[in-house]
Amino acid sequence: MSAQKDLLPVRNIGIMAHIDAGKTTTTERILYYTGRSYKMGEVHDGNAVMDWMEQEQERGITITSAATTCTWNEHKINIIDTPGHVDFTIEVERCLRVLDGVIAVFCAVGGVEPQSETVWRQADKYVIPRLAFINKMDRVGADFKRCLRMMSNRLGANPLPLQVPVGSEGSFSGVLDLVEEKMLSFDEQSLGQEVVTSAIPDNQKEEFTAARMALLEKLADFDEGVMEKFLDDKPVSVEEIYRALRKATLALEIVPVLCGSAFKNKGIQPLLDSVVRFLPSPEDIPVIEGLDRNGETVQRKTGAKEKFCGLVFKLMSDSFVENLAFIRIYSGVLTIGDKIFNPVKKKKEKISKLLKLHANKREEVREIKAGDIGAIVGLKFTTTGDTLCGSGDFVVLESMDFPDPVIGVAIEPRSKADEKKLIETLDKIALEDPSFSVSTNQDTGQMIISGMGELHLEIIVDRLLNEFKVSANVGTPQVAYKEAITTTTRGEGKFEQTTGMGQYGHVLIKVEPQQRGSGFTFSSEVDGKTIPSTFLAAIERGIKDTLDSGPLVGYPLTDVHVTLTGGSYDEENSTEMAFGIAAATALRRAVSEAEPVLLEPVMDLEVVTPEEYVGEAIADINTKRGRIVGIEAGTDTQIIRAHVPLAEMFGYSTSLRSATQGRAHFTMLFKEFDVVPAAKAELIIKKIRGI
């Protein structure tokens, strides 16, 4: 069998959704029916295989993405169960980067919820084919057709149902298979393990026929063979339908939709069949592109006989083992004893131990092949997003973008003895979680840990105290503000030292505000005679380092474009250090006169409330400087959308509960940084300066 043929029976898939849509329960059923688990774990009982962290079991949510492997119809399926809570979006991002296909799970009652939208956009970004599984069809308020409409309207998707539910809510009993024209029900005595096939019931024939015609009509748009037969009124074979569905799914033209109830053990086997039938194998991603040492595009073919190339998409450390680096192998084979190269860090690494993972259980293996996912133990230099390739080779694959933290909290060791352990442990956590950072407040000397939300920081503090056994005191959460400028200014910086070793650097710069979210950009208008190009990197570095502290109260400066417009150099005395200092001086002078403003994180808020409490919920949002952007009718509820500053949202769950008698719930996603109103900014600045 050729190397390419080896790849056909492999599927690398992720399971993604909004919190509480049933991802982990769906994964638990998959593991049970594929024989990977001998019993079904339940999230609410705290014994789900994939939610193995103590913090996950206590809260009944997924926090860290867990990887596992199972087998279905002679196909190996590598599965990653990702978190649904917005604070852990980074976990979804880095897993999607290395996956070939995704199952998007939707709650039949909630439909497309805010975090579903976020993860869907992430999958769009990485151009990943998807299946949709509408879960919880047994719940009160379940509405299959509403979910399909929401997928079209909110996600811009093209959902194509392959099944029709038989009954809904308490009467949900099975599904009608539109392709193979049969009814599937799931035997409760065998916990759904036995799938019972029967003819389409008479009372559902009309609905079934209409749905099947709609399926063929839609499929005809993407496949000429189906179109010809459909127009000529000839029967289309099951194989032809499956072939057309696979082609359209891989081209991202459709999203096949299935339904069921994972908790009630219904609908999982057809979902597994669809993973194998429609989602891509590594062979369907024939080449992967990267950059060589000259910045030129270079390709690597998928296959075990090619040169080795892989991407580290996650680091994990705990108190017992060395670092685990999760890796997706794109080409070649990684074997114990191999010497490999990290072109990002320009360091060599040696492979001493390789693992296959099943949640937190580990199995040592001798090699990991192209198309597979595994873990390397004990890499010294590699971090998340780094490429690894063969020794003597050089290829850098596209990395990942990580969001800036929006919330911070002060932390300090309880005793001098805990100080070293606290710093080491925080560094360890920051290494495995790129959306978490540790810094020191220059004015107060306090250590600040920053993350994506209150829950994110709560989990990290929990791990510090209980998993890593570090004694620490934690302050109250603080918003991570930023600063920006509003006008264009110019600045000059000169650094000259005549005693000892001579130093000379002189720069003129122009500083301009940029669109929100642009970050920092740099350009140069000077020629090599004014300032040699060898000093440009030092000038840019000097400016970049100074952006860490803005002119108002020392928050990071963002959304700024700096142009080097002039300066001078001394052939004998000019150094990189001198130009770096001169550039920093010029920037400080320029931005202090550029009418700086304070920026704050603004959140996308979605509140789901019974109709009678809409007025109270809106009034509560208005008191928090919120701006209502839309109200939509749900099933017996109203959905309020608003943009609200994060600073006003601490303790919001309590105020929403009291405004709606505990009957509303909300979700929040980071939207953007925006200018703090002048009066509010003045109060914040005075408070920080201690005035």
XYZ file of C-alpha atoms in Angstrom:
691
model
C 0.000 0.000 0.000
C 1.404 3.420 -0.927
C 2.002 6.201 1.584
C -0.862 8.151 0.070
C -3.270 5.220 0.448
C -2.318 5.076 4.174
C -3.808 8.524 4.595
C -7.243 7.759 3.150
C -8.725 6.214 6.320
C -7.681 9.132 8.602
C -9.921 12.019 9.668
C -8.658 14.917 11.813
C -11.782 16.601 13.144
C -12.805 19.054 15.833
C -16.092 19.412 17.654
C -17.052 23.050 18.218
C -20.095 24.942 19.505
C -21.503 27.479 21.928
C -21.227 26.581 25.620
C -23.826 23.994 26.689
C -24.827 22.939 23.150
C -23.655 19.393 23.951
C -20.182 19.082 22.381
C -18.633 17.029 25.156
C -21.707 14.770 25.488
C -21.588 14.170 21.711
C -17.871 13.298 21.967
C -18.547 10.919 24.890
C -21.145 9.057 22.781
C -18.738 8.876 19.834
C -16.088 7.310 22.096
C -18.622 4.811 23.469
C -20.038 3.702 20.114
C -16.558 3.391 18.560
C -15.434 1.207 21.480
C -12.901 3.739 22.770
C -14.733 4.024 26.125
C -16.434 1.141 27.896
C -18.955 3.431 29.622
C -20.564 6.779 28.835
C -19.352 9.727 30.865
C -21.741 12.560 31.663
C -20.764 16.223 31.944
C -23.284 16.870 34.748
C -21.892 13.937 36.770
C -18.339 15.257 36.354
C -17.109 11.974 34.812
C -16.844 12.885 31.107
C -13.627 11.423 29.660
C -12.796 14.571 27.694
C -13.417 16.946 30.646
C -10.599 15.495 32.736
C -9.401 18.665 34.487
C -10.675 19.109 38.052
C -11.836 22.646 37.164
C -13.865 21.270 34.203
C -15.546 18.605 36.322
C -16.503 21.114 39.028
C -18.026 23.605 36.569
C -19.435 21.184 33.986
C -17.732 23.021 31.100
C -14.812 22.337 28.760
C -11.789 24.563 29.421
C -8.923 22.936 27.571
C -9.174 21.161 24.229
C -8.685 17.417 24.670
C -7.444 15.118 21.903
C -8.332 11.480 21.376
C -8.367 8.826 18.652
C -11.066 6.291 17.809
C -11.936 3.943 14.920
C -15.148 3.786 12.870
C -15.710 1.629 9.775
C -11.956 1.010 9.452
C -11.235 4.743 9.565
C -9.063 6.302 12.257
C -10.662 9.504 13.588
C -8.515 11.954 15.559
C -10.942 14.138 17.537
C -10.366 17.379 19.398
C -13.182 18.493 21.735
C -12.888 22.282 22.019
C -14.265 24.675 24.666
C -17.469 26.651 24.046
C -16.938 29.480 26.530
C -15.773 32.758 24.988
C -12.880 33.097 27.467
C -11.251 30.033 25.875
C -11.675 31.014 22.205
C -7.894 30.727 21.780
C -8.194 26.954 22.379
C -10.597 26.711 19.428
C -8.397 28.938 17.240
C -5.257 26.874 17.631
C -7.059 23.558 17.160
C -8.851 24.716 13.996
C -5.463 25.713 12.571
C -4.454 22.036 12.320
C -7.771 20.273 11.716
C -9.114 19.139 8.340
C -12.822 19.075 9.187
C -15.251 20.136 11.908
C -18.531 19.023 13.445
C -20.448 22.140 14.505
C -22.935 21.248 17.233
C -26.032 23.454 17.658
C -28.651 23.320 20.388
C -32.072 22.671 18.820
C -33.601 25.192 21.260
C -30.956 27.965 21.233
C -29.985 27.562 17.561
C -27.044 29.698 16.450
C -25.760 31.333 19.659
C -23.007 33.998 19.948
C -20.064 31.670 20.473
C -21.347 29.441 17.623
C -20.916 32.498 15.384
C -17.387 33.150 16.680
C -16.155 29.589 16.114
C -17.889 29.462 12.714
C -15.969 32.586 11.622
C -12.757 30.978 12.875
C -13.485 27.902 10.726
C -14.195 30.241 7.760
C -10.784 31.844 8.316
C -9.007 28.485 8.027
C -11.303 27.310 5.159
C -12.446 24.162 6.939
C -15.284 21.908 5.628
C -18.042 21.372 8.196
C -20.892 19.098 9.200
C -23.668 20.435 11.429
C -25.304 18.350 14.150
C -28.491 19.817 15.633
C -28.475 18.348 19.124
C -31.042 18.267 21.969
C -33.997 17.505 19.654
C -35.703 16.001 22.730
C -35.726 19.311 24.647
C -38.802 21.502 25.090
C -38.697 24.238 22.442
C -36.566 22.216 19.977
C -37.076 23.554 16.437
C -35.100 21.935 13.595
C -36.280 24.319 10.857
C -35.553 27.431 12.940
C -31.968 26.206 13.405
C -31.592 25.831 9.631
C -32.913 29.387 9.082
C -30.526 30.755 11.725
C -27.580 28.982 10.058
C -28.449 30.706 6.774
C -29.194 34.148 8.248
C -26.574 34.454 10.970
C -23.710 32.412 9.570
C -24.243 32.936 5.841
C -24.015 29.133 5.568
C -25.732 26.899 3.017
C -27.232 24.170 5.251
C -28.418 21.008 3.517
C -30.433 18.620 5.739
C -29.646 14.936 5.151
C -32.222 13.944 7.764
C -35.658 14.997 8.986
C -36.468 14.496 12.703
C -39.330 12.156 13.602
C -41.234 14.090 16.260
C -39.616 16.699 18.492
C -39.349 17.570 22.172
C -40.649 14.626 24.265
C -41.886 12.735 21.171
C -38.514 12.767 19.325
C -37.966 9.127 18.370
C -35.579 8.984 15.434
C -34.693 10.409 12.025
C -35.659 9.932 8.392
C -32.607 9.343 6.194
C -33.244 11.430 3.047
C -30.441 9.772 1.050
C -31.058 6.079 1.750
C -34.857 6.569 2.130
C -35.391 4.849 5.462
C -36.249 5.619 9.059
C -33.589 5.182 11.753
C -34.487 4.721 15.402
C -32.125 3.987 18.280
C -32.791 1.111 20.666
C -32.988 2.422 24.241
C -32.282 -0.980 25.821
C -28.794 -1.059 24.244
C -28.192 2.644 25.086
C -28.673 3.536 21.431
C -25.988 1.117 20.274
C -28.421 -0.777 18.060
C -29.729 1.281 15.129
C -33.122 -0.020 13.966
C -33.931 0.512 10.276
C -37.536 0.621 9.070
C -39.670 1.975 6.215
C -40.795 5.608 6.131
C -44.045 5.857 8.217
C -47.151 6.712 6.144
C -47.887 9.856 8.149
C -44.419 11.237 7.298
C -44.228 10.296 3.610
C -45.366 13.696 2.402
C -42.800 15.596 4.516
C -40.091 13.081 3.560
C -40.778 13.388 -0.198
C -40.697 17.202 -0.086
C -37.446 17.202 1.917
C -35.775 14.680 -0.416
C -36.774 16.684 -3.493
C -35.316 19.809 -1.862
C -32.072 17.890 -1.178
C -31.736 16.739 -4.793
C -32.676 20.162 -6.152
C -30.002 21.869 -4.067
C -27.408 19.199 -4.885
C -28.143 19.626 -8.616
C -26.654 23.146 -8.353
C -23.257 21.642 -7.499
C -23.136 18.439 -9.550
C -23.899 18.091 -13.273
C -24.620 14.350 -13.075
C -27.259 14.880 -10.375
C -28.644 17.860 -12.311
C -29.129 15.861 -15.533
C -30.954 13.032 -13.777
C -33.003 15.430 -11.661
C -34.148 17.418 -14.720
C -34.911 14.228 -16.676
C -36.866 12.864 -13.692
C -34.559 9.827 -13.473
C -33.669 8.208 -10.114
C -30.345 9.336 -8.612
C -28.415 6.482 -6.956
C -27.291 6.640 -3.316
C -23.614 6.503 -4.432
C -24.117 9.463 -6.776
C -25.729 11.508 -3.996
C -22.928 10.681 -1.571
C -20.274 11.522 -4.164
C -21.936 14.877 -4.935
C -22.354 15.650 -1.220
C -18.685 14.947 -0.516
C -17.547 17.118 -3.422
C -19.774 20.059 -2.396
C -18.807 19.735 1.308
C -15.076 19.743 0.551
C -15.556 22.791 -1.693
C -17.342 24.564 1.239
C -20.433 25.006 -0.957
C -22.771 23.222 1.476
C -22.940 22.154 5.116
C -24.626 18.734 5.523
C -26.983 18.856 8.525
C -27.898 15.939 10.788
C -29.907 15.873 13.987
C -30.359 13.888 17.181
C -30.034 13.907 20.942
C -26.595 12.947 22.220
C -27.805 12.778 25.827
C -30.618 10.366 24.826
C -28.187 8.346 22.634
C -29.906 9.177 19.346
C -28.291 10.083 16.037
C -24.580 9.537 16.749
C -23.861 6.608 14.391
C -25.176 8.454 11.277
C -23.018 11.408 12.351
C -19.939 9.147 12.434
C -20.861 7.738 9.015
C -21.047 11.306 7.684
C -17.629 12.205 9.157
C -16.117 9.329 7.195
C -18.155 10.018 4.031
C -17.964 13.798 3.712
C -15.121 15.306 5.758
C -11.626 15.439 4.220
C -8.797 13.000 4.761
C -5.245 14.426 4.891
C -4.955 13.374 1.230
C -7.680 15.895 0.354
C -5.275 18.615 1.499
C -2.633 17.655 -1.097
C -0.034 20.353 -0.398
C 0.717 22.749 2.406
C 2.551 26.010 1.810
C 5.194 27.716 3.919
C 8.130 30.086 3.524
C 11.786 29.183 3.084
C 14.706 31.130 4.608
C 14.498 33.723 1.791
C 10.794 34.352 2.341
C 9.900 32.485 -0.866
C 6.838 30.202 -0.964
C 7.692 26.523 -0.638
C 5.329 23.530 -0.784
C 5.270 20.226 1.081
C 3.180 17.346 -0.248
C 1.132 15.323 2.226
C 2.703 11.875 2.514
C 4.991 9.738 4.668
C 7.763 9.631 2.025
C 8.153 13.428 1.905
C 10.500 15.523 4.056
C 9.284 15.880 7.658
C 7.256 19.013 8.470
C 4.792 19.668 11.314
C 3.137 22.460 13.285
C 3.080 22.668 17.087
C -0.414 23.981 17.876
C -0.515 23.676 21.655
C 1.773 23.278 24.655
C 0.600 21.667 27.853
C 2.368 21.364 31.167
C 1.292 19.986 34.496
C 3.011 19.453 37.796
C 4.147 15.894 36.911
C 5.595 15.886 33.394
C 7.808 17.985 31.193
C 6.179 20.108 28.483
C 3.927 18.262 26.070
C 3.897 19.771 22.580
C 0.818 18.798 20.525
C 1.856 18.492 16.874
C 0.101 17.960 13.548
C 2.414 16.185 11.091
C 1.828 17.452 7.549
C 4.538 15.513 5.708
C 7.100 12.819 6.422
C 7.458 10.764 9.609
C 8.638 11.810 13.066
C 10.530 9.040 14.882
C 12.089 8.740 18.339
C 15.773 9.733 18.148
C 15.254 12.172 15.251
C 17.125 15.454 15.348
C 14.816 18.197 14.077
C 15.007 21.950 13.463
C 12.785 24.801 14.633
C 13.199 27.486 11.914
C 11.200 30.084 13.910
C 13.528 29.933 16.933
C 16.504 28.777 14.789
C 17.188 25.988 17.298
C 17.705 22.239 17.035
C 15.573 19.844 19.076
C 15.914 16.118 19.770
C 12.951 13.732 19.889
C 13.240 11.519 22.960
C 9.602 10.574 23.562
C 6.429 10.543 21.405
C 2.870 10.052 22.625
C -0.623 9.394 21.319
C -3.256 10.984 23.538
C -6.646 9.969 24.860
C -7.758 12.976 26.952
C -5.287 12.853 29.874
C -4.152 9.265 29.227
C -0.945 8.830 27.254
C 0.384 5.991 25.133
C 4.032 5.945 24.047
C 4.659 5.342 20.338
C 7.798 5.029 18.204
C 6.641 7.309 15.380
C 3.926 9.685 14.195
C 3.182 9.786 10.452
C 1.990 12.434 8.005
C -1.659 13.356 8.503
C -1.611 12.365 12.170
C -1.782 14.274 15.470
C 0.347 13.380 18.483
C 2.533 14.887 21.185
C 6.270 15.338 21.779
C 7.640 15.327 25.322
C 10.346 17.698 26.542
C 11.015 20.157 23.696
C 13.300 22.903 25.020
C 12.765 25.900 22.710
C 9.505 25.330 20.823
C 6.332 27.313 21.609
C 2.759 27.398 20.241
C 2.584 28.158 16.523
C 6.172 27.057 15.732
C 6.984 24.898 12.725
C 9.283 21.880 13.091
C 11.103 20.416 10.092
C 13.960 18.037 9.323
C 17.527 18.911 10.277
C 19.091 20.859 7.387
C 15.647 21.815 6.035
C 13.905 25.207 6.377
C 10.163 25.775 6.054
C 7.938 28.029 8.194
C 4.199 27.287 8.042
C 1.590 29.982 8.651
C 1.283 30.537 12.397
C -1.686 31.766 14.448
C -2.958 35.143 15.637
C -3.627 35.440 19.339
C -5.941 38.101 20.795
C -4.744 40.660 23.349
C -5.912 40.107 26.950
C -8.786 42.388 28.025
C -8.790 41.914 31.797
C -6.094 41.826 34.454
C -5.750 41.047 38.153
C -2.955 41.757 40.649
C -1.292 38.707 42.222
C 1.401 38.388 44.872
C 3.073 35.505 46.702
C 1.937 34.989 50.292
C 5.521 34.678 51.461
C 9.025 35.306 50.164
C 9.486 31.545 49.856
C 6.569 31.332 47.366
C 7.903 34.109 45.113
C 10.199 32.002 42.914
C 7.635 29.201 42.569
C 4.892 31.696 41.634
C 7.005 33.307 38.887
C 8.097 29.911 37.485
C 4.528 28.559 37.489
C 3.068 31.672 35.838
C 5.763 31.470 33.129
C 4.815 27.823 32.598
C 1.103 28.698 32.208
C 1.890 31.668 29.921
C 3.929 29.329 27.707
C 1.009 26.937 27.227
C -1.677 29.652 26.937
C -0.807 32.483 24.480
C -3.914 34.484 25.471
C -2.582 34.798 29.044
C 0.212 37.195 29.974
C 2.212 38.237 33.046
C 3.580 41.759 33.511
C 4.758 44.099 36.266
C 3.162 47.500 36.896
C 6.085 49.940 36.696
C 4.501 52.415 39.137
C 3.349 50.039 41.881
C 5.695 47.090 41.300
C 2.630 44.791 41.395
C 2.599 41.627 39.308
C -0.423 41.631 36.960
C -1.818 38.525 35.265
C -4.053 39.229 32.251
C -6.495 37.090 30.279
C -9.633 36.958 28.144
C -12.263 37.215 30.890
C -13.147 36.696 34.545
C -13.604 32.925 34.146
C -10.265 32.601 32.330
C -8.405 34.243 35.243
C -10.474 32.349 37.818
C -9.409 29.025 36.262
C -5.732 30.057 36.161
C -5.793 31.129 39.825
C -7.572 27.862 40.697
C -4.832 25.869 38.928
C -2.111 27.888 40.680
C -3.510 27.193 44.132
C -4.721 23.594 43.699
C -2.768 21.968 40.859
C 0.609 23.679 41.249
C 0.222 24.272 45.034
C 1.427 27.895 44.950
C 0.280 30.160 47.804
C -0.775 33.551 46.437
C -3.070 36.500 47.175
C -5.242 37.732 44.300
C -6.763 41.204 43.863
C -9.987 42.189 42.124
C -10.140 42.078 38.290
C -9.091 45.237 36.429
C -9.844 46.223 32.845
C -6.866 46.250 30.472
C -7.055 49.742 28.966
C -5.002 50.973 26.013
C -4.047 54.410 24.725
C -4.225 55.931 21.242
C -3.514 59.269 19.584
C -5.978 61.426 17.654
C -3.799 63.870 15.667
C -0.672 63.741 13.509
C 2.498 65.150 15.110
C 6.242 65.148 14.561
C 9.072 64.427 16.963
C 12.855 64.629 17.076
C 15.232 62.537 19.134
C 18.997 62.814 19.475
C 21.403 60.730 21.516
C 25.038 61.791 21.643
C 27.805 60.580 23.936
C 31.271 61.982 23.510
C 33.038 60.488 26.539
C 34.412 56.968 26.437
C 33.034 55.014 23.510
C 31.342 57.527 21.219
C 27.618 57.144 20.549
C 25.509 59.065 18.058
C 21.947 58.716 16.769
C 19.533 61.333 15.450
C 16.009 60.736 14.076
C 13.008 62.762 12.896
C 9.644 60.995 12.868
C 6.018 61.611 11.961
C 3.336 59.926 14.113
C -0.199 59.363 12.756
C -3.332 57.791 14.249
C -4.625 54.616 12.560
C -7.955 52.825 12.306
C -9.024 50.906 15.449
C -7.491 47.451 15.601
C -4.614 48.283 13.205
C -1.914 48.022 15.886
C 1.517 49.467 15.103
C 3.060 49.968 11.655
C 6.352 51.536 10.643
C 7.745 52.945 7.389
C 10.794 54.923 6.321
C 11.181 57.804 3.866
C 14.950 58.298 4.344
C 17.644 57.159 1.946
C 20.824 55.315 2.839
C 22.868 58.521 2.775
C 20.822 60.131 5.568
C 20.641 57.020 7.772
C 22.075 53.666 6.572
C 19.448 50.908 6.267
C 21.384 48.792 8.801
C 20.019 51.073 11.562
C 16.338 50.911 10.508
C 15.602 47.729 12.484
C 17.091 49.302 15.651
C 14.971 52.456 15.144
C 11.797 50.399 14.682
C 12.683 48.289 17.744
C 13.282 51.417 19.859
C 9.858 52.775 18.855
C 8.108 49.429 19.399
C 9.562 49.019 22.904
C 8.372 52.531 23.836
C 4.782 51.737 22.771
C 4.442 49.607 25.930
C 3.845 52.776 27.938
C 1.556 55.536 26.589
C 1.683 59.242 27.520
C -1.533 59.389 29.599
C -1.044 56.845 32.380
C 1.326 54.271 30.940
C -1.092 51.846 29.243
C 0.121 50.312 25.935
C -0.126 52.653 22.939
C -1.854 51.187 19.882
C -3.228 52.006 16.409
C -0.315 54.237 15.488
C 1.755 54.587 12.305
C 5.287 55.949 12.617
C 7.206 57.247 9.602
C 10.940 57.916 9.780
C 11.257 61.232 7.904
C 14.849 62.275 8.543
C 17.833 62.356 10.860
C 21.586 62.050 10.646
C 24.401 59.676 11.524
C 28.068 59.762 12.332
C 30.236 57.341 10.398
C 32.467 56.599 13.389
C 30.178 56.878 16.405
C 26.687 55.822 15.290
C 25.461 52.568 16.863
C 22.216 50.616 16.899
C 21.794 51.396 20.606
C 22.131 55.145 20.005
C 19.507 55.092 17.236
C 17.161 52.988 19.406
C 17.376 55.533 22.257
C 16.957 58.487 19.850
C 13.867 56.858 18.288
C 12.322 56.212 21.725
C 12.904 59.866 22.719
C 11.363 61.132 19.456
C 8.272 58.953 19.906
C 7.700 60.056 23.517
C 7.877 63.713 22.477
C 5.585 63.239 19.480
C 2.799 61.241 21.159
C 2.606 63.520 24.204
C 1.481 66.292 21.810
C -0.801 64.079 19.682
C -3.901 64.519 21.878
C -3.844 61.002 23.385
C -7.083 59.265 24.455
C -7.880 56.266 26.630
C -9.332 53.130 24.965
C -11.396 50.457 26.738
C -12.513 46.964 25.679
C -16.120 46.939 24.469
C -18.066 43.676 24.531
C -20.771 42.213 22.305
C -23.517 41.330 24.789
C -26.443 39.021 24.079
C -29.179 38.702 26.701
C -31.904 36.047 26.350
C -34.873 37.004 28.527
C -38.591 36.183 28.852
C -40.699 38.811 27.089
C -42.069 40.373 30.289
C -38.563 41.372 31.462
C -37.310 43.028 28.257
C -37.854 46.542 29.647
C -35.967 45.778 32.891
C -33.081 44.121 31.022
C -32.730 47.094 28.621
C -32.883 49.607 31.509
C -30.136 47.651 33.279
C -27.941 47.709 30.138
C -28.494 51.467 29.760
C -27.162 52.077 33.289
C -23.936 50.360 32.204
C -23.177 52.736 29.319
C -24.532 50.046 26.973
C -25.832 50.694 23.457
C -28.696 48.471 22.250
C -28.054 47.327 18.655
C -30.972 44.965 18.112
C -33.829 42.940 19.603
C -34.950 39.645 18.071
C -37.808 37.333 18.962
C -36.823 33.825 20.014
C -39.001 30.909 21.115
C -40.986 32.396 24.059
C -38.065 34.775 24.654
C -36.553 38.001 23.373
C -32.874 38.275 22.436
C -31.335 41.675 23.195
C -28.024 42.559 21.517
C -25.900 45.409 22.843
C -22.373 46.827 22.939
C -21.229 47.428 26.512
C -17.861 48.490 28.028
C -16.227 45.613 29.931
C -15.519 47.970 32.868
C -19.271 48.105 33.589
C -19.846 44.350 33.364
C -18.245 43.043 36.567
C -20.988 41.394 38.618
C -23.456 41.697 35.718
C -24.870 38.196 36.289
C -26.120 39.322 39.730
C -27.763 42.522 38.445
C -29.382 40.653 35.505
C -30.722 38.002 37.871
C -32.296 40.601 40.130
C -33.763 42.537 37.141
C -35.371 39.396 35.647
C -36.021 37.252 38.742
C -33.250 34.896 37.628
C -34.976 33.972 34.361
C -32.569 35.595 31.870
C -29.062 34.566 30.863
C -26.341 36.283 28.849
C -23.185 35.731 26.829
C -20.392 38.202 26.173
C -17.733 38.334 23.442
C -14.918 40.834 23.025
C -15.741 43.217 20.146
C -13.164 46.009 19.967
C -11.295 48.728 21.823
C -13.097 52.081 21.724
C -12.526 55.587 23.151
C -13.589 56.117 26.764
C -15.910 59.178 27.072
C -13.915 62.238 28.239
C -15.589 62.621 31.655
C -15.162 58.909 32.451
C -11.563 58.921 31.168
C -10.738 61.840 33.478
C -11.994 59.896 36.514
C -10.015 56.778 35.505
C -6.808 58.775 34.946
C -7.163 60.579 38.298
C -7.746 57.289 40.090
C -4.684 55.667 38.490
C -2.489 58.673 39.237
C -3.795 58.718 42.791
C -5.048 62.291 42.537
